[in-house]
PDB file of C-alpha atoms in Angstrom:
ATOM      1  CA  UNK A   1       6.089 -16.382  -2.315  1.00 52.00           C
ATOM      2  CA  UNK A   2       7.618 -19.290  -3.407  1.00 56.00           C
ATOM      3  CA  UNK A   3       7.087 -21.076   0.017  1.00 54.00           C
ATOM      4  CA  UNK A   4       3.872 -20.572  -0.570  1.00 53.00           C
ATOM      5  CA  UNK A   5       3.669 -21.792  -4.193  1.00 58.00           C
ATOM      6  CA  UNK A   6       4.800 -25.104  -3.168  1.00 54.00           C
ATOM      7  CA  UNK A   7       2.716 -25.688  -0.561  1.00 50.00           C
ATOM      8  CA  UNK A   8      -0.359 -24.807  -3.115  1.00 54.00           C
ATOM      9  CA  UNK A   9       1.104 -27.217  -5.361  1.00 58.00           C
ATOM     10  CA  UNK A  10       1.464 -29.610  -2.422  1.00 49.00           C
ATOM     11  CA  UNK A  11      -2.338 -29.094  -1.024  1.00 52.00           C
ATOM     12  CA  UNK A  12      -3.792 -28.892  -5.128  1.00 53.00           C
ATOM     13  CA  UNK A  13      -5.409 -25.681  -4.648  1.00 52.00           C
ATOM     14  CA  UNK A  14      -3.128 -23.461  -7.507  1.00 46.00           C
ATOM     15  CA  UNK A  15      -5.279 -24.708 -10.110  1.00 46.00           C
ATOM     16  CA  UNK A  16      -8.946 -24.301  -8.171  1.00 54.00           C
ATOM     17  CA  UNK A  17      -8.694 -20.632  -7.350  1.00 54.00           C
ATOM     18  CA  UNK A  18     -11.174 -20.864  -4.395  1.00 55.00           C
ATOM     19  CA  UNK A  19      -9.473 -20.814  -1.104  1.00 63.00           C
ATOM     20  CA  UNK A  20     -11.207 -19.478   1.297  1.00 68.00           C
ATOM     21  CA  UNK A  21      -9.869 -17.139   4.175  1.00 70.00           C
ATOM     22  CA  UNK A  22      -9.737 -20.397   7.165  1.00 74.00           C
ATOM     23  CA  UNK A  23      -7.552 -22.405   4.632  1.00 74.00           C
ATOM     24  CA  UNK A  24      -5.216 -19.259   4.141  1.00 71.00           C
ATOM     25  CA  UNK A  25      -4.099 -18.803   7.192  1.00 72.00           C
ATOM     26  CA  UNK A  26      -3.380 -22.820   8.007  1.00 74.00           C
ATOM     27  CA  UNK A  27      -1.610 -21.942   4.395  1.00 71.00           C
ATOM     28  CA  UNK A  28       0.214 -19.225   5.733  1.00 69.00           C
ATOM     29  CA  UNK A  29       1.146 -20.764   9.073  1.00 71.00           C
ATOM     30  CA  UNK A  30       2.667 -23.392   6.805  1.00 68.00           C
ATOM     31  CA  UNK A  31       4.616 -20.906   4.938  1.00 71.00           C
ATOM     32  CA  UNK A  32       5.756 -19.325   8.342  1.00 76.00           C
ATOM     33  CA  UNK A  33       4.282 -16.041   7.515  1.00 79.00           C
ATOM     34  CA  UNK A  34       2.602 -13.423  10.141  1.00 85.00           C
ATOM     35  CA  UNK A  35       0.070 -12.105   7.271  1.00 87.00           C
ATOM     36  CA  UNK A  36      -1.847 -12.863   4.714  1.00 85.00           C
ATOM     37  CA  UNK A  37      -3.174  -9.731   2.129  1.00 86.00           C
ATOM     38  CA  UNK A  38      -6.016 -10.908   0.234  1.00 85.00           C
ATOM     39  CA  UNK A  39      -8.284  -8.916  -1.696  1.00 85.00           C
ATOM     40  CA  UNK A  40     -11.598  -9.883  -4.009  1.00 87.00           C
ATOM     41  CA  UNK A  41     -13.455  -7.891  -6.854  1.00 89.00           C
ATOM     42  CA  UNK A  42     -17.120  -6.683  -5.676  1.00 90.00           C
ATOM     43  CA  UNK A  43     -18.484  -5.286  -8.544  1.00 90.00           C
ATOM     44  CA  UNK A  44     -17.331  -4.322 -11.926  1.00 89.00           C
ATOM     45  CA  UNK A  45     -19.461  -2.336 -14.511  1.00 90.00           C
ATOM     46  CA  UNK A  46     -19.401  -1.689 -18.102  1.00 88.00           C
ATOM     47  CA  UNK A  47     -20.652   1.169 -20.075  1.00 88.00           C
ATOM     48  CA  UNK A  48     -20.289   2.932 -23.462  1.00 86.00           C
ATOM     49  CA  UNK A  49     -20.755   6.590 -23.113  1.00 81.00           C
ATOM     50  CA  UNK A  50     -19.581  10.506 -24.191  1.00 71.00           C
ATOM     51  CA  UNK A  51     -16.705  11.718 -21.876  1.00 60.00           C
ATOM     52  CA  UNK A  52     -15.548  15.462 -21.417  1.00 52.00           C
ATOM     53  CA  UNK A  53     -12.092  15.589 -23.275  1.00 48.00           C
ATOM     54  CA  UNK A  54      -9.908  12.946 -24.673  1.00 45.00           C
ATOM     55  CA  UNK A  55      -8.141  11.976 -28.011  1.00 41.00           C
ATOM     56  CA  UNK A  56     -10.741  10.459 -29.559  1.00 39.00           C
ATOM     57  CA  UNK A  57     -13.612  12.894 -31.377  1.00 39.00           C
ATOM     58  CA  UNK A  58     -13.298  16.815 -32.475  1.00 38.00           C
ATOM     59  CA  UNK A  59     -16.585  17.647 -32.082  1.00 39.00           C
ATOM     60  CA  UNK A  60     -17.402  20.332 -28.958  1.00 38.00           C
ATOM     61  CA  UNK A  61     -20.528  20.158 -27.276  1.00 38.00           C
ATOM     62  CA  UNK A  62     -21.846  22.763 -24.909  1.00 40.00           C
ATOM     63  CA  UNK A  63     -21.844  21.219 -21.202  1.00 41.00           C
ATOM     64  CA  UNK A  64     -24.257  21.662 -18.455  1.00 41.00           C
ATOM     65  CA  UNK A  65     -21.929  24.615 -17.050  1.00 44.00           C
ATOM     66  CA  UNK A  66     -21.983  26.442 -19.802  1.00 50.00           C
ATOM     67  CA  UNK A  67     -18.561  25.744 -20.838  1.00 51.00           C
ATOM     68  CA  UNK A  68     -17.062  24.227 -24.189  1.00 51.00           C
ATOM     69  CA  UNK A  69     -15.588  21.057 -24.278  1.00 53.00           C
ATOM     70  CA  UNK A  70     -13.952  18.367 -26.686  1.00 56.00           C
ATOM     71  CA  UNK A  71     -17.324  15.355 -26.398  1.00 60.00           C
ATOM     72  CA  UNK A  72     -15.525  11.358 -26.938  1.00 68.00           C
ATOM     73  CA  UNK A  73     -17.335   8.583 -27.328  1.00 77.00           C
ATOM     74  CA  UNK A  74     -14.992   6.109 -24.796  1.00 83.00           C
ATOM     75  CA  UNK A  75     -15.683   3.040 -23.027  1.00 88.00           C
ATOM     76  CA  UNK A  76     -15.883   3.069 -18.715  1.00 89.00           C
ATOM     77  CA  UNK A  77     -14.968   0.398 -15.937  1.00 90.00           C
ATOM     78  CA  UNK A  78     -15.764   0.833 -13.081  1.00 92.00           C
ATOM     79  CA  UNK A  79     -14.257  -1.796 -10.478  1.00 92.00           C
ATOM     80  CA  UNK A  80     -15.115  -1.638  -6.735  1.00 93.00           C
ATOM     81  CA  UNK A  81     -12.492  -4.488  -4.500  1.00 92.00           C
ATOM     82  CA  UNK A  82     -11.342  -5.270  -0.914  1.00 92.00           C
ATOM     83  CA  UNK A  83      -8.228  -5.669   0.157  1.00 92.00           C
ATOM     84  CA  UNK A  84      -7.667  -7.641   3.712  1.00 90.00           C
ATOM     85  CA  UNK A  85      -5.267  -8.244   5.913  1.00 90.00           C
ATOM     86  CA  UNK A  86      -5.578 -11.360   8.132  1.00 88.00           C
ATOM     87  CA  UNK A  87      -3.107 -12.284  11.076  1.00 87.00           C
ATOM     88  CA  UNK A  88      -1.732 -15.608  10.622  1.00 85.00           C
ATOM     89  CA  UNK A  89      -1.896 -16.127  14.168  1.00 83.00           C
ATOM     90  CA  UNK A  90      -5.283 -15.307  14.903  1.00 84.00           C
ATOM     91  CA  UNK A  91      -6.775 -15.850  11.946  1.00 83.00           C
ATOM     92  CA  UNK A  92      -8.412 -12.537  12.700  1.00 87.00           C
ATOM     93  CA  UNK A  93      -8.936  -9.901   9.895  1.00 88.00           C
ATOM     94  CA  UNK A  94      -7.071  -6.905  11.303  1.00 88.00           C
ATOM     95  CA  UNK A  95      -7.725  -4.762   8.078  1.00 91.00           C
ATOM     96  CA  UNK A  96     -10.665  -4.320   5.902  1.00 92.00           C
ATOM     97  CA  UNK A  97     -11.201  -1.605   2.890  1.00 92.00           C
ATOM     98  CA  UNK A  98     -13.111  -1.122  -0.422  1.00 92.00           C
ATOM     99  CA  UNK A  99     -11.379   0.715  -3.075  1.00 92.00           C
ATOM    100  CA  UNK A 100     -12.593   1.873  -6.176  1.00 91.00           C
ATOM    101  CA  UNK A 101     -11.173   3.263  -9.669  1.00 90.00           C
ATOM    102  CA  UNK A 102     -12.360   3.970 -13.055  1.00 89.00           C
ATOM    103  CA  UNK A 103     -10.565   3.242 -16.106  1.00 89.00           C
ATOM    104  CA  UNK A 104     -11.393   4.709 -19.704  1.00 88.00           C
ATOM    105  CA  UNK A 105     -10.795   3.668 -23.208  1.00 87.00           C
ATOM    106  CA  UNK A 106     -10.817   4.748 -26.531  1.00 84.00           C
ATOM    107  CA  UNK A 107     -13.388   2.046 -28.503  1.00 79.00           C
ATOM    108  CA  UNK A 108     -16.299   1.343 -30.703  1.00 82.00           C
ATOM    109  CA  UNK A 109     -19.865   0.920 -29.356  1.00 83.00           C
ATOM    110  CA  UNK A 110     -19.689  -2.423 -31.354  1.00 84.00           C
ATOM    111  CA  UNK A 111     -16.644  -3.734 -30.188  1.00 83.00           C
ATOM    112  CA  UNK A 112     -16.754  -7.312 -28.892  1.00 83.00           C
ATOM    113  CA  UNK A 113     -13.218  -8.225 -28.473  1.00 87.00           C
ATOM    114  CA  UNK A 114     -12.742 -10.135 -25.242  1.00 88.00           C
ATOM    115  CA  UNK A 115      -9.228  -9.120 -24.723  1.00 90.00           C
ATOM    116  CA  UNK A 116     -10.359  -5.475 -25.079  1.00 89.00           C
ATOM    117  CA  UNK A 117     -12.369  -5.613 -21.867  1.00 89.00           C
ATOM    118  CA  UNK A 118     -10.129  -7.644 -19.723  1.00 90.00           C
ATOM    119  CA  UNK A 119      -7.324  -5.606 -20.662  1.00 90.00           C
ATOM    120  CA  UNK A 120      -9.688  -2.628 -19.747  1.00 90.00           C
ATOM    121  CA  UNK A 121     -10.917  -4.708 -16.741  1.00 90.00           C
ATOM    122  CA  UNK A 122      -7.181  -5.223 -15.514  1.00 91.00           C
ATOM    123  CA  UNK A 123      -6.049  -1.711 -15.402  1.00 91.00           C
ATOM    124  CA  UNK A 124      -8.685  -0.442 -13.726  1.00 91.00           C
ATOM    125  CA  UNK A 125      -8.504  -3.823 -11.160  1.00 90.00           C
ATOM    126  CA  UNK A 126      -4.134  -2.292 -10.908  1.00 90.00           C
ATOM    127  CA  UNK A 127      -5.228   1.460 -10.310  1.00 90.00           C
ATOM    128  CA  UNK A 128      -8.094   0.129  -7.491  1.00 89.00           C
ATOM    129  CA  UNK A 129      -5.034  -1.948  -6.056  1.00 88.00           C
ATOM    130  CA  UNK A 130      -2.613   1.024  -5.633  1.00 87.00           C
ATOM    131  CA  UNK A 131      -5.166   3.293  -3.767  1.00 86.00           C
ATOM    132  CA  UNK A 132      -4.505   0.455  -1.287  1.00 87.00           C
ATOM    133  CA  UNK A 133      -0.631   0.784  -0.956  1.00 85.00           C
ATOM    134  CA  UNK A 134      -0.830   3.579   1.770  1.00 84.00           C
ATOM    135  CA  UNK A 135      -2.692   1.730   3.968  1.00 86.00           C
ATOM    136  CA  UNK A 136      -0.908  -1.694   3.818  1.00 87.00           C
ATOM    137  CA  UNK A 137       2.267   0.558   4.251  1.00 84.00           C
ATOM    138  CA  UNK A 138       1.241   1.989   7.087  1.00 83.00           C
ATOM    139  CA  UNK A 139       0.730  -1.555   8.612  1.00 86.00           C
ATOM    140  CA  UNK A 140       4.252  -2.676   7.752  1.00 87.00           C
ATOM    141  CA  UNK A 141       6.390   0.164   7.627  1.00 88.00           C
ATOM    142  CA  UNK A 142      10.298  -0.448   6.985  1.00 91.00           C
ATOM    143  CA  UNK A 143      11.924  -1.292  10.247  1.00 92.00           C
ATOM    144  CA  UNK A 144      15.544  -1.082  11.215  1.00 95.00           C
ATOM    145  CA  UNK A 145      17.811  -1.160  14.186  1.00 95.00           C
ATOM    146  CA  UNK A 146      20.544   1.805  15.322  1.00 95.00           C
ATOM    147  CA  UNK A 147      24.253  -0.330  14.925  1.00 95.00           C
ATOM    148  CA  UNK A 148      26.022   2.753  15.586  1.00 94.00           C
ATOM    149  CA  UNK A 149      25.915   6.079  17.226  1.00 94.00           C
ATOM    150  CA  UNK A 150      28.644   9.207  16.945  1.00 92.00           C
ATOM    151  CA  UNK A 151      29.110  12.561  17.181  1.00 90.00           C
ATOM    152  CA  UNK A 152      26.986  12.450  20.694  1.00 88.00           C
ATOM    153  CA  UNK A 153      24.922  10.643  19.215  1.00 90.00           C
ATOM    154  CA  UNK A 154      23.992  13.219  16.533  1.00 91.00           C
ATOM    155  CA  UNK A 155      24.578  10.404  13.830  1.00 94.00           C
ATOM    156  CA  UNK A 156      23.344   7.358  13.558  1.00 95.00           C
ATOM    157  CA  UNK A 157      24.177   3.929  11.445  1.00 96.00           C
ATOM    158  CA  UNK A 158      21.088   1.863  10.151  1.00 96.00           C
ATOM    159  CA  UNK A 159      21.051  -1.588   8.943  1.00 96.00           C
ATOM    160  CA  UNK A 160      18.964  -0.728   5.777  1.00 96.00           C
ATOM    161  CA  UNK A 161      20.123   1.247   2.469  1.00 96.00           C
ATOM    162  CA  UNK A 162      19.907   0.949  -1.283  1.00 95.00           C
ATOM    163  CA  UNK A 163      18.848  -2.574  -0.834  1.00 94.00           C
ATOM    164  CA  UNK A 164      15.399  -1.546   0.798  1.00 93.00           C
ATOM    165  CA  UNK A 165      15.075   1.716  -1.419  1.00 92.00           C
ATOM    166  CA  UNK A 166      16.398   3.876   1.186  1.00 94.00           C
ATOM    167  CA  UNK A 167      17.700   7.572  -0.347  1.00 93.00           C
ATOM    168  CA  UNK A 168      18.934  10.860   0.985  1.00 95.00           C
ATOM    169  CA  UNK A 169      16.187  12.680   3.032  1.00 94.00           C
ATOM    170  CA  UNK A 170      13.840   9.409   3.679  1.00 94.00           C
ATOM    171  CA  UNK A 171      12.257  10.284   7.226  1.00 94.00           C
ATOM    172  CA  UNK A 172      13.172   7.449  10.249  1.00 95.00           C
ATOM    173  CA  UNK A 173      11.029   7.489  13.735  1.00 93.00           C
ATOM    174  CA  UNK A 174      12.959   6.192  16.470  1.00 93.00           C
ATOM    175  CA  UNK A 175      10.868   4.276  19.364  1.00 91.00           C
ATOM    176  CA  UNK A 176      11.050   3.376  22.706  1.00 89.00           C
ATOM    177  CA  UNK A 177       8.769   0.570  24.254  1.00 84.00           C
ATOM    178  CA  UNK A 178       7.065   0.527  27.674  1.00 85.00           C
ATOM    179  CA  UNK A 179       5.064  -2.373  29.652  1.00 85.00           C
ATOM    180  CA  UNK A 180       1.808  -0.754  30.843  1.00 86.00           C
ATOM    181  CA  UNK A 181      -0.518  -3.299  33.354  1.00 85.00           C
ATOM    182  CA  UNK A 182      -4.835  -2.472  33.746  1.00 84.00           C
ATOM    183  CA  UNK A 183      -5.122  -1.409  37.250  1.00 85.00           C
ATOM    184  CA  UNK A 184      -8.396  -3.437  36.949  1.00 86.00           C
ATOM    185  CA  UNK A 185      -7.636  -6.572  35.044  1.00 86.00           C
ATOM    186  CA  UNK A 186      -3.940  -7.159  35.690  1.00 84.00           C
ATOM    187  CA  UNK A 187      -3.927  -7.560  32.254  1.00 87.00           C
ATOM    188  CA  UNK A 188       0.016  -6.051  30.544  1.00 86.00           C
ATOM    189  CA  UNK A 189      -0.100  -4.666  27.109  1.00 84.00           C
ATOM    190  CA  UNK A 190       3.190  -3.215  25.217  1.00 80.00           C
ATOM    191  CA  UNK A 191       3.084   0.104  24.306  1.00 84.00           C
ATOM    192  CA  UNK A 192       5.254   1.606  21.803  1.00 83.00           C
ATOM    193  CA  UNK A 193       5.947   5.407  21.576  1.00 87.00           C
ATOM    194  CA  UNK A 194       8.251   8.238  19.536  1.00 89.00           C
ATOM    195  CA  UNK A 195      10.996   9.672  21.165  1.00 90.00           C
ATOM    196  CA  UNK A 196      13.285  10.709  17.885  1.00 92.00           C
ATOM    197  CA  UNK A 197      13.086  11.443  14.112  1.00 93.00           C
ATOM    198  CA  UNK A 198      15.807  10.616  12.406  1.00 95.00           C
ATOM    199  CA  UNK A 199      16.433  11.976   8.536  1.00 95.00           C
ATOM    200  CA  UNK A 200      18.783   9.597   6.244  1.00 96.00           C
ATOM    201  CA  UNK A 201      21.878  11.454   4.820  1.00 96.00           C
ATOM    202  CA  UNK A 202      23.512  11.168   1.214  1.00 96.00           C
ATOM    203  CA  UNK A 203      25.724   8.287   3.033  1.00 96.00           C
ATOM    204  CA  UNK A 204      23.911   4.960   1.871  1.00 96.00           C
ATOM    205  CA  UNK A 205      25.703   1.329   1.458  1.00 96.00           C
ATOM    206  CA  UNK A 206      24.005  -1.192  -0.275  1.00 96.00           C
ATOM    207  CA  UNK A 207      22.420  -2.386   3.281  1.00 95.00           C
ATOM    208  CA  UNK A 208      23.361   0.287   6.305  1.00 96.00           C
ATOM    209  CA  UNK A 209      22.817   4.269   5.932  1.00 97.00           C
ATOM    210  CA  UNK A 210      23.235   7.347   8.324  1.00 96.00           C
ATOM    211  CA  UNK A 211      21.312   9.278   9.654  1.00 96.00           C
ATOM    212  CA  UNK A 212      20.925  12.504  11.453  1.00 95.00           C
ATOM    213  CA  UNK A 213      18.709  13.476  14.382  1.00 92.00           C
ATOM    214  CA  UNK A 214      17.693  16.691  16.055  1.00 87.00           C
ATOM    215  CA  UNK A 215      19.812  17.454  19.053  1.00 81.00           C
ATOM    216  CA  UNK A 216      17.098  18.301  21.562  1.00 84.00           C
ATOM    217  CA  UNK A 217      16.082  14.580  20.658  1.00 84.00           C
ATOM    218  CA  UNK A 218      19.105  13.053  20.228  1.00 83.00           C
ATOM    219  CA  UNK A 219      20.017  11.752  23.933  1.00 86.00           C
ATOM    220  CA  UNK A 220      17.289   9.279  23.640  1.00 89.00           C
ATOM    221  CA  UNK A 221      19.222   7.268  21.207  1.00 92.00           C
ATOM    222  CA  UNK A 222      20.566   4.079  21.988  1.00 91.00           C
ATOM    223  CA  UNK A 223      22.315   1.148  19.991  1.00 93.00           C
ATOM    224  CA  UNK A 224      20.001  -1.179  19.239  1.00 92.00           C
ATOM    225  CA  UNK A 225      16.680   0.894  19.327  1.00 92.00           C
ATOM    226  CA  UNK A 226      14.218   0.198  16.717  1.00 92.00           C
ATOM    227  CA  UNK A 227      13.086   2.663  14.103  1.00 94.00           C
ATOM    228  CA  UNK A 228      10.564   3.037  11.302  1.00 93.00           C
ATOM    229  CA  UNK A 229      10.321   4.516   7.914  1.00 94.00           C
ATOM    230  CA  UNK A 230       7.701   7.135   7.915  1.00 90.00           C
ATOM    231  CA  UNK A 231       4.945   6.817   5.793  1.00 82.00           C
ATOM    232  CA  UNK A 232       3.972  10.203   3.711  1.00 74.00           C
ATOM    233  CA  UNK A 233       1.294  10.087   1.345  1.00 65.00           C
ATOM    234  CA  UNK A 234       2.459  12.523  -1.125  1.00 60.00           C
ATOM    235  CA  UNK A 235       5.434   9.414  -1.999  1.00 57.00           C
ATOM    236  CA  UNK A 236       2.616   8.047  -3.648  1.00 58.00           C
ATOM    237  CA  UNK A 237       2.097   7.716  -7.268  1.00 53.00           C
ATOM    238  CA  UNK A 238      -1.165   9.855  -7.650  1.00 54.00           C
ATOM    239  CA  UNK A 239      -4.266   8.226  -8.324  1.00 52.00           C
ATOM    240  CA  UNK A 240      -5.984   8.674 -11.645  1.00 56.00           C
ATOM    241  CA  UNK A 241      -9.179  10.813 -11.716  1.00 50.00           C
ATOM    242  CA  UNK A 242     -12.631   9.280 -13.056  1.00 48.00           C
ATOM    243  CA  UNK A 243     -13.516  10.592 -16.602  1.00 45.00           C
ATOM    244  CA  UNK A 244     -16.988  12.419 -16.097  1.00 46.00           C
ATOM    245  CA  UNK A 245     -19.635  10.842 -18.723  1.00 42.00           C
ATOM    246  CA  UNK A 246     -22.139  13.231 -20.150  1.00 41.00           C
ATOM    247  CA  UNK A 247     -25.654  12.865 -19.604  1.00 32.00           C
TER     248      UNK A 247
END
């Protein structure tokens, strides 16, 4: 980041704002990075409405469904944004996704305040940009090398720990890599494939933790091998739900 900052500074672009995606990644190959997430706001709407429940309003209306509920008079953003990944190397856009979230508000039909809006703008911008984290994780899991093996190779030392926001039970996937050539083209790709899983136990450093594997997996370990941090959704904050407006 602060590679980066300088070389905006150098190139006078901070203060413009518009840099498009070509300019990023000469940017970026500057800054000696692999990727570049950038993101942009499609579409953002306003609108002043009655929403089902809330702290706002005592008055119960009788819904659609039959049902009783409390009727608030709140104002709605909706934001819809895309979030990219493009390889520095390439310059190609490997990753491409629109995500969308509402954000509600207790206010006044009248209200004009600017700051009101952008402040309701912004959280519902934040919310859109966390329904994004899986993915990007995904793409760049937490790697880490085996430094150590014991117990025959039943245990096994990483080189990550409280440092990288590693705790007891976080799930490791141990890999092995193999050179597979087209029979056509000639052409040889790397392929990368799970032989272990590995689950972190309460013994954590600042930067190396242990870990356990099965033991019908265990013999494929070896020092040096790399491994990744699973990704599970459910370690996710959970998204906020849209307030339903009443028609």
């Amino acid at each position: 980041r602060d590679s980066l900052s300088k070389i905006f500074d150098e190139q006078k672009l901070q203060a413009t704002g518009m840099i498009d995606e070509n300019t990023m990644v000469k940017l970026g190959q500057l800054a000696g990075l692999t990727h570049i997430v950038t993101g942009s706001v499609n579409n953002v709407k306003m609108e002043y409405g009655i929403s089902a429940g809330g702290a706002l309003g005592t008055a119960l209306i009788q819904v659609y469904t039959g049902k009783q509920q409390q009727a608030t008079p709140r104002w709605r953003v909706d934001i819809d944004t895309t979030i990219k990944v493009i390889s520095v190397e390439t310059g190609k856009v490997e990753f491409s996704k629109s995500f969308t979230a509402v954000e509600t508000a207790d206010g006044n039909k009248a209200e004009t305040r600017p700051e009101f809006f952008l402040g309701l703008a912004q959280a519902a911008l934040k919310e859109a940009i966390k329904r994004s984290q899986y993915e990007l994780v995904k793409m760049f899991p937490l790697r880490a090398y085996i430094q150590q093996l014991r117990g025959g190779k039943k245990a096994a030392l990483l080189n990550v720990g409280h440092a990288q926001g590693i705790k007891q039970g976080d799930k490791f996937y141990a890999y092995n890599f193999e050179t597979i050539e087209d029979p056509v083209t000639g052409e040889k790709k790397l392929s990368k494939y799970k032989v272990a899983e590995l689950t972190v136990t309460n013994q954590i450093t600042e930067n190396s933790s242990w870990a356990v594997s099965e033991e019908k997996t265990m013999k494929q370990l070896k020092l040096g091998m790399l491994v990744e941090k699973a990704v599970e959704k459910g370690a996710f904050q959970k998204f906020k739900e849209g307030t339903e407006f009443l028609k």
